Coordinates of C-alpha atoms and ligand atoms in Angstrom, one line a residue:
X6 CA 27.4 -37.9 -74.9
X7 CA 26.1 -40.5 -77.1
X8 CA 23.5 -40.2 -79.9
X9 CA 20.2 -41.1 -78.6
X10 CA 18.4 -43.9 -80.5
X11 CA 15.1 -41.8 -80.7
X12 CA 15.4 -38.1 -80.7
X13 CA 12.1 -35.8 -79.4
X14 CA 11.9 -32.7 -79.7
X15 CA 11.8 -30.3 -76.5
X16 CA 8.4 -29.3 -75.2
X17 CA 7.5 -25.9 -74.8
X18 CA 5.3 -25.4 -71.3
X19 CA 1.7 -24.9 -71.8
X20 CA 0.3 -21.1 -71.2
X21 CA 2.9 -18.7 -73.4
X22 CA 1.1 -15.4 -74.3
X23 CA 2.2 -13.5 -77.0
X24 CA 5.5 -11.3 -77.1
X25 CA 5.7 -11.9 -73.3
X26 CA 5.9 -15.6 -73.5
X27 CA 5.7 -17.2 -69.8
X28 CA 7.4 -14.1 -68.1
X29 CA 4.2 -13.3 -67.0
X30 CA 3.8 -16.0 -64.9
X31 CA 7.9 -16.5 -64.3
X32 CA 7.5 -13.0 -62.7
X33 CA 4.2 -13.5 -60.6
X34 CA 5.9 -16.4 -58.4
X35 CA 9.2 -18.3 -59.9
X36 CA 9.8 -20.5 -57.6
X37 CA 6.0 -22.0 -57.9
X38 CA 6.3 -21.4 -62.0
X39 CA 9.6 -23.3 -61.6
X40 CA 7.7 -26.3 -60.0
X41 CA 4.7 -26.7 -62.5
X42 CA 8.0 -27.6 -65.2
X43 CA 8.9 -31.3 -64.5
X44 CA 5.1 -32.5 -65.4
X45 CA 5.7 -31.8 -69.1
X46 CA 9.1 -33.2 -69.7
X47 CA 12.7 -33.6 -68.4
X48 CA 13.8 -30.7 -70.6
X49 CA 10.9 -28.0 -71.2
X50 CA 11.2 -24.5 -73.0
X51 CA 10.4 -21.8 -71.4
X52 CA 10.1 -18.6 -73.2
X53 CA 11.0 -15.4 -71.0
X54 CA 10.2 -12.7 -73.2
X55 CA 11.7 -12.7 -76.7
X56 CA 14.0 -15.1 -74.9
X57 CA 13.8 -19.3 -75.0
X58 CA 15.4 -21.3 -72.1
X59 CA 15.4 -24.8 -71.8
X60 CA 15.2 -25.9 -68.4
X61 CA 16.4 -29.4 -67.0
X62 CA 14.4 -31.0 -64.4
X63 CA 16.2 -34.2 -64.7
X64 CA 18.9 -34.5 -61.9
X65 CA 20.7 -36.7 -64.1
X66 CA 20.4 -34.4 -67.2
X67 CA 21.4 -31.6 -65.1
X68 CA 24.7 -33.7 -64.0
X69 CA 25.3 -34.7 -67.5
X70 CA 25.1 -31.2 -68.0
X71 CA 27.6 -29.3 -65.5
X72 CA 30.3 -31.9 -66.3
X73 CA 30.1 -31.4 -70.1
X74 CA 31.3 -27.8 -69.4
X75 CA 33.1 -27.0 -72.6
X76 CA 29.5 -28.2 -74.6
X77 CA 27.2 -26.4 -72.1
X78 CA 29.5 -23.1 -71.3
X79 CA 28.9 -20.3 -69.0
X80 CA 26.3 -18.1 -71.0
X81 CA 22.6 -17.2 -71.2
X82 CA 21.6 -13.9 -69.8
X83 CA 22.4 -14.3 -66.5
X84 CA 26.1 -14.3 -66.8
X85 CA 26.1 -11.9 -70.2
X86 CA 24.7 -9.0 -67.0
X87 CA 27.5 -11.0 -64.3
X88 CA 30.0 -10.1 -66.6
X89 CA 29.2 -6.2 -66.7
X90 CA 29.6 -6.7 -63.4
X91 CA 32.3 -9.0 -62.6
X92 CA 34.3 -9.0 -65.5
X93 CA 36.1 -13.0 -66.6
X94 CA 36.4 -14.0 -63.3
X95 CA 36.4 -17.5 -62.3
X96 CA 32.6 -17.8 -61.8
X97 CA 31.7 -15.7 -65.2
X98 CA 34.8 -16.7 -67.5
X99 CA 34.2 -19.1 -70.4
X100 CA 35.8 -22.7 -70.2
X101 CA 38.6 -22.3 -72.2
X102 CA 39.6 -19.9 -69.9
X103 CA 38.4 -21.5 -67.1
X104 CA 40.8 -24.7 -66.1
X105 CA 44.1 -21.6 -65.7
X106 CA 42.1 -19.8 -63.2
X107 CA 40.8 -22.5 -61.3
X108 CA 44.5 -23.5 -60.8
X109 CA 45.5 -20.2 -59.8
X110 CA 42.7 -19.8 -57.1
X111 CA 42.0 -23.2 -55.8
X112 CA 45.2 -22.9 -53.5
X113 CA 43.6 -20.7 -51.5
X114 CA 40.7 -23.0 -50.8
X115 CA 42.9 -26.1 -50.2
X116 CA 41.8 -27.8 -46.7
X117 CA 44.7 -27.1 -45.0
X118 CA 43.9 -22.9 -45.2
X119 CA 40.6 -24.1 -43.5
X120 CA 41.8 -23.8 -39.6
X121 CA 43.5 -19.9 -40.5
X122 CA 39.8 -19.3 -41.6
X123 CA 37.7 -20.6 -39.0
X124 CA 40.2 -18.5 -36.7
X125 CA 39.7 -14.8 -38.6
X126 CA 35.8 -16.1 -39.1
X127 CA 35.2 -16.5 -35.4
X128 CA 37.1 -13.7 -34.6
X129 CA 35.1 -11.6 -36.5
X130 CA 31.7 -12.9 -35.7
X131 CA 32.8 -12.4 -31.9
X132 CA 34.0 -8.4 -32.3
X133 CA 30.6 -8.1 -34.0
X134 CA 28.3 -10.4 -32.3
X135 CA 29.2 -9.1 -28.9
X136 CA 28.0 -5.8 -29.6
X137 CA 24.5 -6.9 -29.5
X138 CA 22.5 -6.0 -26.8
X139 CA 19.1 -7.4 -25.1
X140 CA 16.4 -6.3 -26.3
X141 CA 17.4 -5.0 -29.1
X142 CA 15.7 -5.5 -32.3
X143 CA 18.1 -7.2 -35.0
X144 CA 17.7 -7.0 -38.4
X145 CA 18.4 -10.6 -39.3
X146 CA 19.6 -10.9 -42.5
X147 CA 21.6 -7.3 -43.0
X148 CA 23.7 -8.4 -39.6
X149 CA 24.6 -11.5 -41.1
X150 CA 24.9 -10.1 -44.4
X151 CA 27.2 -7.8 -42.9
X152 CA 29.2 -10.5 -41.2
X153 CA 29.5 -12.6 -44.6
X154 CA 31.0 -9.5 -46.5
X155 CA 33.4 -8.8 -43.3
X156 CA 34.5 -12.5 -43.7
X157 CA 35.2 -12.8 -47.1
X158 CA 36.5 -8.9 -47.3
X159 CA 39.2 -11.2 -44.9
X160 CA 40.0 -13.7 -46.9
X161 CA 40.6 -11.6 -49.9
X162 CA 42.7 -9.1 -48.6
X163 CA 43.7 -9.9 -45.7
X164 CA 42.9 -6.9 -43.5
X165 CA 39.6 -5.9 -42.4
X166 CA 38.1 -3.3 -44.4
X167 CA 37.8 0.5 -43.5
X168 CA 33.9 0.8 -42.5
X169 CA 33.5 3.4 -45.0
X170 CA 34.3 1.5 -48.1
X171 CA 32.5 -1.6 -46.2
X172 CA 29.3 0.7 -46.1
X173 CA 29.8 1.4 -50.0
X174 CA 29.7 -2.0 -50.7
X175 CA 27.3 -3.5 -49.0
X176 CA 25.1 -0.8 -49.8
X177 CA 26.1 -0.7 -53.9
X178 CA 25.4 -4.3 -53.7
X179 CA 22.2 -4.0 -52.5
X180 CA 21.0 -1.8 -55.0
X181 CA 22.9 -4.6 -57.9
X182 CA 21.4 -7.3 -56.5
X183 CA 17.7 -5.3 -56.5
X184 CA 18.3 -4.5 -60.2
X185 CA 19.4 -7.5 -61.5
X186 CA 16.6 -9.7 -61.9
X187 CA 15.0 -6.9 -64.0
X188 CA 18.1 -5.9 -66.1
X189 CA 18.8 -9.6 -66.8
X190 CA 15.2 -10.2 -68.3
X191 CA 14.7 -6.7 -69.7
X192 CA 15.6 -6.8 -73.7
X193 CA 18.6 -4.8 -74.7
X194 CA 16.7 -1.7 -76.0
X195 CA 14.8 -1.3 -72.6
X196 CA 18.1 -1.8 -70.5
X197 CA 19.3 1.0 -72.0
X198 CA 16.6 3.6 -71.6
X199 CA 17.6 6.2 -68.2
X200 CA 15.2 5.0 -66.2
X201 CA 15.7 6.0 -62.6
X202 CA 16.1 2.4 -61.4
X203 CA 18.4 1.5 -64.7
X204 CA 20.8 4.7 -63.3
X205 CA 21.0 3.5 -60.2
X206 CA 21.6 -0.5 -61.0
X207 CA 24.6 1.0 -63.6
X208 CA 25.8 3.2 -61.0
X209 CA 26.0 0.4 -58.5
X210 CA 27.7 -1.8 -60.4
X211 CA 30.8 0.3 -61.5
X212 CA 30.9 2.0 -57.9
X213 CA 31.6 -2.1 -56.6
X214 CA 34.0 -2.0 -59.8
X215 CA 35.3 1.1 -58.8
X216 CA 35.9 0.3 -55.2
X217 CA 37.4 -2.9 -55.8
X218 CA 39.9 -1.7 -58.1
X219 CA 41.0 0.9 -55.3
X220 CA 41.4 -1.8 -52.7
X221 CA 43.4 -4.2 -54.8
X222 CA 45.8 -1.3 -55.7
X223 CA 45.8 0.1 -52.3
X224 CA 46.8 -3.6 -51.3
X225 CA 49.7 -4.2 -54.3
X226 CA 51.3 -0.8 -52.7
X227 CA 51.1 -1.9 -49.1
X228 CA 52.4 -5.4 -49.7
X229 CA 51.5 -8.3 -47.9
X230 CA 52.1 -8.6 -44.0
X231 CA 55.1 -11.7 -43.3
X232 CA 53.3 -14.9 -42.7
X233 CA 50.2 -14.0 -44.1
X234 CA 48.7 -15.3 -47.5
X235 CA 45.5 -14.8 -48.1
X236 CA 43.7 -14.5 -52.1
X237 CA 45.1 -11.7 -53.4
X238 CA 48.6 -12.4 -51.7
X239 CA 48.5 -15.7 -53.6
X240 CA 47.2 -14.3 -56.9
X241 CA 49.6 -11.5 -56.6
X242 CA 52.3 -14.4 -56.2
X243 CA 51.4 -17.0 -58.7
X244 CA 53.5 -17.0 -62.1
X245 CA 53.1 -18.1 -65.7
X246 CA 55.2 -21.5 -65.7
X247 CA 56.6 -20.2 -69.1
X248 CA 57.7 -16.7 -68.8
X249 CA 57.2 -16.3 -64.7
X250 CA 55.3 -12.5 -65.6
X251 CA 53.1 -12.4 -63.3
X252 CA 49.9 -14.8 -64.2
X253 CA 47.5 -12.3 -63.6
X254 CA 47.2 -8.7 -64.4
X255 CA 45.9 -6.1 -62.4
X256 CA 42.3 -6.2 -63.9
X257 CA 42.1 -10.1 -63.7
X258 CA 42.5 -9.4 -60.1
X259 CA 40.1 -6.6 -59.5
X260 CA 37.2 -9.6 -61.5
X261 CA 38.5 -11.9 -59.7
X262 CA 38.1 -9.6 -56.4
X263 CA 34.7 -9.0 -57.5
X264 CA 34.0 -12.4 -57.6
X265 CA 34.9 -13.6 -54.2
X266 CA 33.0 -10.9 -52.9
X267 CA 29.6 -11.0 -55.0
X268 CA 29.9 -15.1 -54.8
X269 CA 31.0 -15.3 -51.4
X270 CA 28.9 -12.7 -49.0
X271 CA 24.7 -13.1 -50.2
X272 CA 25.1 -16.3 -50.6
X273 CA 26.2 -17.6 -47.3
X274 CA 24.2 -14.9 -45.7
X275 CA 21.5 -16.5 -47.4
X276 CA 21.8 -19.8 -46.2
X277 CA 22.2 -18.6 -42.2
X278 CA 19.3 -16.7 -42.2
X279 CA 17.2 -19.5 -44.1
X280 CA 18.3 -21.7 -41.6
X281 CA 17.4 -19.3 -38.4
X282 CA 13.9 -18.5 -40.0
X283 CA 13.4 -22.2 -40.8
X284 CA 14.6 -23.4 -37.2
X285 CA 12.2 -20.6 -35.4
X286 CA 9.7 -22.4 -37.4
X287 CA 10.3 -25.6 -36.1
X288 CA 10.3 -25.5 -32.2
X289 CA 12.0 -28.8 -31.9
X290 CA 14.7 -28.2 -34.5
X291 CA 15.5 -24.8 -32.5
X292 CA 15.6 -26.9 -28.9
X293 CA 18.3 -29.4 -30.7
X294 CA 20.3 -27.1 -32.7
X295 CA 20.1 -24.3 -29.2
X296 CA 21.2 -27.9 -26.9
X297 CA 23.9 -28.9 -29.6
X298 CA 25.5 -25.2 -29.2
X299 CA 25.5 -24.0 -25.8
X300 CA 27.0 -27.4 -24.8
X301 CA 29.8 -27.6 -26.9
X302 CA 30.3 -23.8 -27.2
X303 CA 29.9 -22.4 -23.2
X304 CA 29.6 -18.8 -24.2
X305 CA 32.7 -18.9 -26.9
X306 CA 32.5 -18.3 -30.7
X307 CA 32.7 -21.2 -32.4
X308 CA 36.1 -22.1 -33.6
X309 CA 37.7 -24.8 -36.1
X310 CA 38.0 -27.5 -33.0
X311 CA 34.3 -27.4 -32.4
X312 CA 33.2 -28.4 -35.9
X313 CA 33.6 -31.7 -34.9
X314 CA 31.3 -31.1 -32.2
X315 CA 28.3 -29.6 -34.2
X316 CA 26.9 -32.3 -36.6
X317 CA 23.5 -31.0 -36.4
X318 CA 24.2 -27.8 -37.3
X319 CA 25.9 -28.4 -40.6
X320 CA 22.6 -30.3 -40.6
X321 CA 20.7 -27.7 -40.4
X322 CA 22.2 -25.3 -42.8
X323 CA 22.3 -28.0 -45.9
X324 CA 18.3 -28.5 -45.1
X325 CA 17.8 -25.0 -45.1
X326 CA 19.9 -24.6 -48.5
X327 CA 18.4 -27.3 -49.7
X328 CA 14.9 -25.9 -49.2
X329 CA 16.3 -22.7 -50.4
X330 CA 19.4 -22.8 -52.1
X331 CA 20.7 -19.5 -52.5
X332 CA 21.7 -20.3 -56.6
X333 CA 18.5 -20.3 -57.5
X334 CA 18.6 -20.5 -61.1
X335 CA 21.5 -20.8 -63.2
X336 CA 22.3 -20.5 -67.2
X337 CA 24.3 -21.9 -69.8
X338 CA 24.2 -21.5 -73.4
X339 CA 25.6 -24.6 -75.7
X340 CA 28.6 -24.5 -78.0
X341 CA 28.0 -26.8 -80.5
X342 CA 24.9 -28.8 -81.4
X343 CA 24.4 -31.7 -79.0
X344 CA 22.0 -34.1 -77.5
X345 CA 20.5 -34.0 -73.4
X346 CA 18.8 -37.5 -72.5
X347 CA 17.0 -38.0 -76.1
X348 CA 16.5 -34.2 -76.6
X349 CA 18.6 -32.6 -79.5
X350 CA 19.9 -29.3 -78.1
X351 CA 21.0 -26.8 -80.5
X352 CA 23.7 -24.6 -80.9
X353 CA 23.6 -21.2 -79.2
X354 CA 20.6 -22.8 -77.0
X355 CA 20.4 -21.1 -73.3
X356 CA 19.7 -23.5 -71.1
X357 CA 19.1 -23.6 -67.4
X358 CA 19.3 -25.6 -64.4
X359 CA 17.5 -24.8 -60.9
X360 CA 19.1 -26.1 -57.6
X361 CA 15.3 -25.1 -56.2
X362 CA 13.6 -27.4 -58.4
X363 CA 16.1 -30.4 -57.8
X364 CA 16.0 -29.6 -54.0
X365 CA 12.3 -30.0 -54.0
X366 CA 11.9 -33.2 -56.3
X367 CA 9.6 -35.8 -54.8
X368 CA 11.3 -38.5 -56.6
X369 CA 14.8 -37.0 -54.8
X370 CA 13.7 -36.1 -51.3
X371 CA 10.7 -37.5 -49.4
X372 CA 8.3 -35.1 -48.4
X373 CA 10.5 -32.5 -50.0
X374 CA 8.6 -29.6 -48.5
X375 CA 9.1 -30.6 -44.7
X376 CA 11.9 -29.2 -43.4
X377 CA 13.6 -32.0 -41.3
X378 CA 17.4 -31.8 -41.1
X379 CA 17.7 -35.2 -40.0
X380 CA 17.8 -36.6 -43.6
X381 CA 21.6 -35.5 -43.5
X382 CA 21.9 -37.1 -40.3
X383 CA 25.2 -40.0 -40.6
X384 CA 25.9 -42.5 -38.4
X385 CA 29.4 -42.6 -38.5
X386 CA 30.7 -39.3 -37.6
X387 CA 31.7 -38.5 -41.4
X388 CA 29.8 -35.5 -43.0
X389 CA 26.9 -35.5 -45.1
X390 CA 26.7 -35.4 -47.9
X391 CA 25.7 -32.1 -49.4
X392 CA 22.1 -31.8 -51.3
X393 CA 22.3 -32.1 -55.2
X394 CA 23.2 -29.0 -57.4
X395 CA 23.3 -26.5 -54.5
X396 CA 26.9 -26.2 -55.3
X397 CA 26.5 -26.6 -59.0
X398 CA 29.1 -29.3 -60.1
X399 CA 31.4 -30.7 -62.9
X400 CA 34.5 -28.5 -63.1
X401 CA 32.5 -25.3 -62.3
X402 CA 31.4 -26.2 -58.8
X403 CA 31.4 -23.8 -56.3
X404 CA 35.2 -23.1 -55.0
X405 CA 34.0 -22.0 -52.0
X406 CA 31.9 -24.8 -50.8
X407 CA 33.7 -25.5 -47.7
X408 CA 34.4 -22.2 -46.6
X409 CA 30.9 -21.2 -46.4
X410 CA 29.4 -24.4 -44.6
X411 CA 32.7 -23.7 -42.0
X412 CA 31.0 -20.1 -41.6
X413 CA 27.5 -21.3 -41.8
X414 CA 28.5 -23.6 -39.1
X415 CA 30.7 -21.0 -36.8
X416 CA 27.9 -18.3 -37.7
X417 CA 24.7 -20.2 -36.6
X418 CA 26.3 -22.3 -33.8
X419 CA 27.8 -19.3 -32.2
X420 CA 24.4 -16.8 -32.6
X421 CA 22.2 -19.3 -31.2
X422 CA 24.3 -20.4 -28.4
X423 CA 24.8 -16.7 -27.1
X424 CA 20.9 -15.5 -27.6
X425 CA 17.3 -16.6 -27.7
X426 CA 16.5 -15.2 -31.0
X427 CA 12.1 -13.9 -31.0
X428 CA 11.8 -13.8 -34.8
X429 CA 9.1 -11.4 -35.7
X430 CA 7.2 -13.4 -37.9
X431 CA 5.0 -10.3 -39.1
X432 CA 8.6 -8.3 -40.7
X433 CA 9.6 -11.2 -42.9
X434 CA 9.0 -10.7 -46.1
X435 CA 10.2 -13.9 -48.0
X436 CA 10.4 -12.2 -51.4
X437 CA 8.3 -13.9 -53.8
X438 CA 10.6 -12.5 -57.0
X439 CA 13.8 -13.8 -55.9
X440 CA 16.9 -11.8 -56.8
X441 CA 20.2 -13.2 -58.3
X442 CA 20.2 -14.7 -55.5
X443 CA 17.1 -16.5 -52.9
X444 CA 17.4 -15.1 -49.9
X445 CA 14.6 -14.9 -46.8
X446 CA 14.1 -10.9 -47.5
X447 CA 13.4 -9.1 -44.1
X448 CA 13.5 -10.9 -40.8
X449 CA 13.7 -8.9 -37.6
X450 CA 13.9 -10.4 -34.3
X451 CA 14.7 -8.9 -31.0
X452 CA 17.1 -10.4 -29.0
X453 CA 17.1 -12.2 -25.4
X454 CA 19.5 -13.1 -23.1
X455 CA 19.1 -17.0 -22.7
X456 CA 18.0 -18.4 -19.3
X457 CA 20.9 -19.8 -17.8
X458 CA 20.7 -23.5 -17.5
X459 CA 21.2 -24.8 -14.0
X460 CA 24.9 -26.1 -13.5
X461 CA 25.3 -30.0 -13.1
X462 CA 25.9 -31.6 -9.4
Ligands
HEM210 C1 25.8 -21.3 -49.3 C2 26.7 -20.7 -50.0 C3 27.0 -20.8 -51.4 C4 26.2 -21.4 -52.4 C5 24.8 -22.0 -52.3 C6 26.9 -21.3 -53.7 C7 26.5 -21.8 -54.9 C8 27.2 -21.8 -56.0 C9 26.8 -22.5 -57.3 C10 25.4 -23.1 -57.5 C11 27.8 -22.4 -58.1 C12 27.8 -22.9 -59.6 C13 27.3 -21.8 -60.5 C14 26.9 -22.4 -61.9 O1 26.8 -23.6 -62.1 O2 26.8 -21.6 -62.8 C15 28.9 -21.6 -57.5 C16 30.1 -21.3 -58.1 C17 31.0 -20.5 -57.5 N1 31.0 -20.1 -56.1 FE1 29.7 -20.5 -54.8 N2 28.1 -20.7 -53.4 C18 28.2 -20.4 -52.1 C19 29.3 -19.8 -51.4 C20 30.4 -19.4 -52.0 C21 31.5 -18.7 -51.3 C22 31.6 -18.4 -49.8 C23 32.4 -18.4 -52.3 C24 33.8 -17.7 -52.2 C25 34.3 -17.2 -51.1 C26 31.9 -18.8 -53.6 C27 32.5 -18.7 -54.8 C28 32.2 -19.3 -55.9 C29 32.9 -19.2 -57.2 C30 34.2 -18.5 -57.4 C31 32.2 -20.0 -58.1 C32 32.6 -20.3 -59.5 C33 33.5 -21.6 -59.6 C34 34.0 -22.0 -60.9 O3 33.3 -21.7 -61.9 O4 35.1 -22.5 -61.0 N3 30.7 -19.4 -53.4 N4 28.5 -21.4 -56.2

């Protein structure tokens, strides 16, 4: 990055009150605090508490950031409370640690895996989508959620997990994810103080430890099936090139476990039910997307062969992510003393990007509060592209990019070509204090059997 001719110092946005800084107003409503930002600078300090962090607004900055990744490393508070968690897994560990694991677990999202996926996705999403009856009333984003975990459960281990341990999970996650907006802007003194809510976000998180490091044993002693590979199998298998031990040890693969799962499941389940709340909003988006997947799909689960066959779905899910990008806000904290645009930036600086605020960028997206999932329209057949930062990028982007626009696109496709969803507009209860993750809080909706459409000729 080259020395700026004119250096300026940072702005700090306007309203801080003492000790509490602009967490007041971070806390009220984020995502609109989030939004005031750009008006006073490309980079602005915001102080959370006793704590500064400069957020980039600049999509440009915010590139030049993620692909510096050794200069602006994997830090901040965010991922100091993702590593009690999820120990030095690929998504928490620091750069020079970074490039070793990347190699060891990109295999298992090469394209070529992709079709085995789509095949134990739609299996799954059948088994559990068929159980559904009419007139029942779903609740939206815990099925889904459930669905995600089941999926990615899959593709880390292989085998489907015993619904008692599944339970645990989901439900230990719940309670992490609940907590961790609070633990991760609570100073250290108060984090540690046994508050009821404290106890049960510890608990949580070394229960999902726990439980992880149970399956991942229970899996070395049962081996791997002939013919399968899945994560683990593939972690298990790959070697150091100089003294063939086995790359990993056994708590490297329990983190890196915990990372597939806590990456993989709230996001995705995210983005499908954002894009089923968004689409029941917008009767002519939910005519196209319904037309697009009863045709094609004729009562199946969507498979690998169909994605072909559902452009405006994948549509649909990268508006709705890009409306609401389940990464919400994301740290790093700098290494050495640098420069951003023609801002110095210290060393030891957190610093934060927000794939909300880029999504919603007039100078990005027109009318970038309309939902209209034709901007991602192509004319040739070849996919969009995918909207800026959702994914993060640089060397850090998200490994599992692909895998959960496949599901997204299986997920949504199938549920809407199998039932007329009636959204309960009333339950929904889009949270305004987002969790690690933005997802569209409650949504019930009871489900009907569709009309069936008169047969041609
Ligand atoms: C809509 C769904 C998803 C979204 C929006 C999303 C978003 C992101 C973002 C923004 C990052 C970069 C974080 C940063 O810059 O600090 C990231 C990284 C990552 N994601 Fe995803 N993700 C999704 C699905 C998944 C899935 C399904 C998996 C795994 C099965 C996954 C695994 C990971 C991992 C391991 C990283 C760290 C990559 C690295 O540092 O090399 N994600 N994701």
């Amino acid at each position: 990055m080259p020395t700026p001719q004119r250096v300026s110092t940072i702005p700090v946005a306007p309203g801080a009150l003492p000790v509490l800084g602009h967490l007041p107003a971070f806390l009220r409503d984020p995502l609109a605090f989030l939004r005031t930002l750009p008006a006073h600078g490309s980079l602005v300090t915001v102080r959370l508490g006793s704590v500064p962090v400069v957020l980039v607004c600049d999509p440009e900055l915010v590139r030049t950031m993620l692909v510096h990744d050794r200069v602006f490393d994997k830090g901040g508070p965010l991922f100091d409370r993702l590593r009690e968690a999820g120990g030095q897994g690929l998504a928490t560990c620091p750069a020079h640690e970074h490039r070793r694991q990347r190699r060891l677990v990109q295999p298992a999202f090469r394209a070529g895996r992709f079709p085995d996926y789509a095949r134990i996705m739609s299996e799954r999403m059948d088994t559990i989508i068929s159980g559904w009856r009419a007139g029942q009333t779903l609740d939206v984003t815990t099925a889904v959620r459930g669905i995600a975990a089941d999926i990615v459960v899959s593709a880390i281990f292989g085998s489907r997990l015993d619904p008692a341990d599944h339970h645990r999970l989901v439900t230990d996650f719940d309670t992490l994810l609940a907590g961790f907006s609070m633990h991760t802007l609570l100073p250290r003194a108060l984090r540690g103080i046994r508050t009821p809510g404290n106890v049960r976000y510890l608990e949580a998180t070394d229960r999902v430890r726990r439980t992880m490091t149970r399956l991942t044993a229970e899996y070395r002693r049962r081996g791997t099936p002939d013919g399968e590979t899945n994560l683990l199998s593939l972690l298990m298998a790959a070697r150091d090139p100089d003294s063939d031990a086995p790359a990993l040890s056994d708590d490297e693969l329990v983190d890196q476990a915990v990372t597939m799962y806590s990456a993989g499941t709230e996001t995705t389940a995210g983005a499908i039910s954002w894009a089923l709340y968004l689409a029941d909003a917008h009767p002519e988006v939910r005519a196209r997307l319904t037309e697009e997947a009863r045709t094609v799909l004729a009562g199946r689960a969507a498979d690998w062969d169909d994605v072909p066959r559902l452009p405006y779905t994948r549509q649909v899910l990268l508006e709705a992510i890009r409306m609401y990008p389940p990464g919400w806000f994301l740290t790093r904290r700098t290494e050495t003393d640098t420069h951003l645009g023609r801002h110095a930036v210290h060393q030891g600086t957190t610093i934060a990007y927000s794939p909300y605020l880029i999504g919603r960028l007039p100078g990005l997206y027109e009318r970038p509060d309309h939902f209209d999932p034709d901007r991602w329209r192509t004319q040739d057949g070849r996919k969009p592209r995918v909207p800026a930062t959702v994914f993060g990028g640089g060397a850090r982007k998200c490994v599992g990019d692909e895998f959960s626009l496949l599901e997204g696109t299986l997920l949504l496709s199938t549920v809407v070509a199998r039932w007329d969803m009636e959204l309960d507009r009333d339950t929904v209860t889009v949270p305004k204090i987002p969790q690690l993750t933005l997802s569209p809080g409650r949504l019930r909706a009871t489900l009907r059997t569709p009309a069936r459409r008169p047969v041609a000729g």
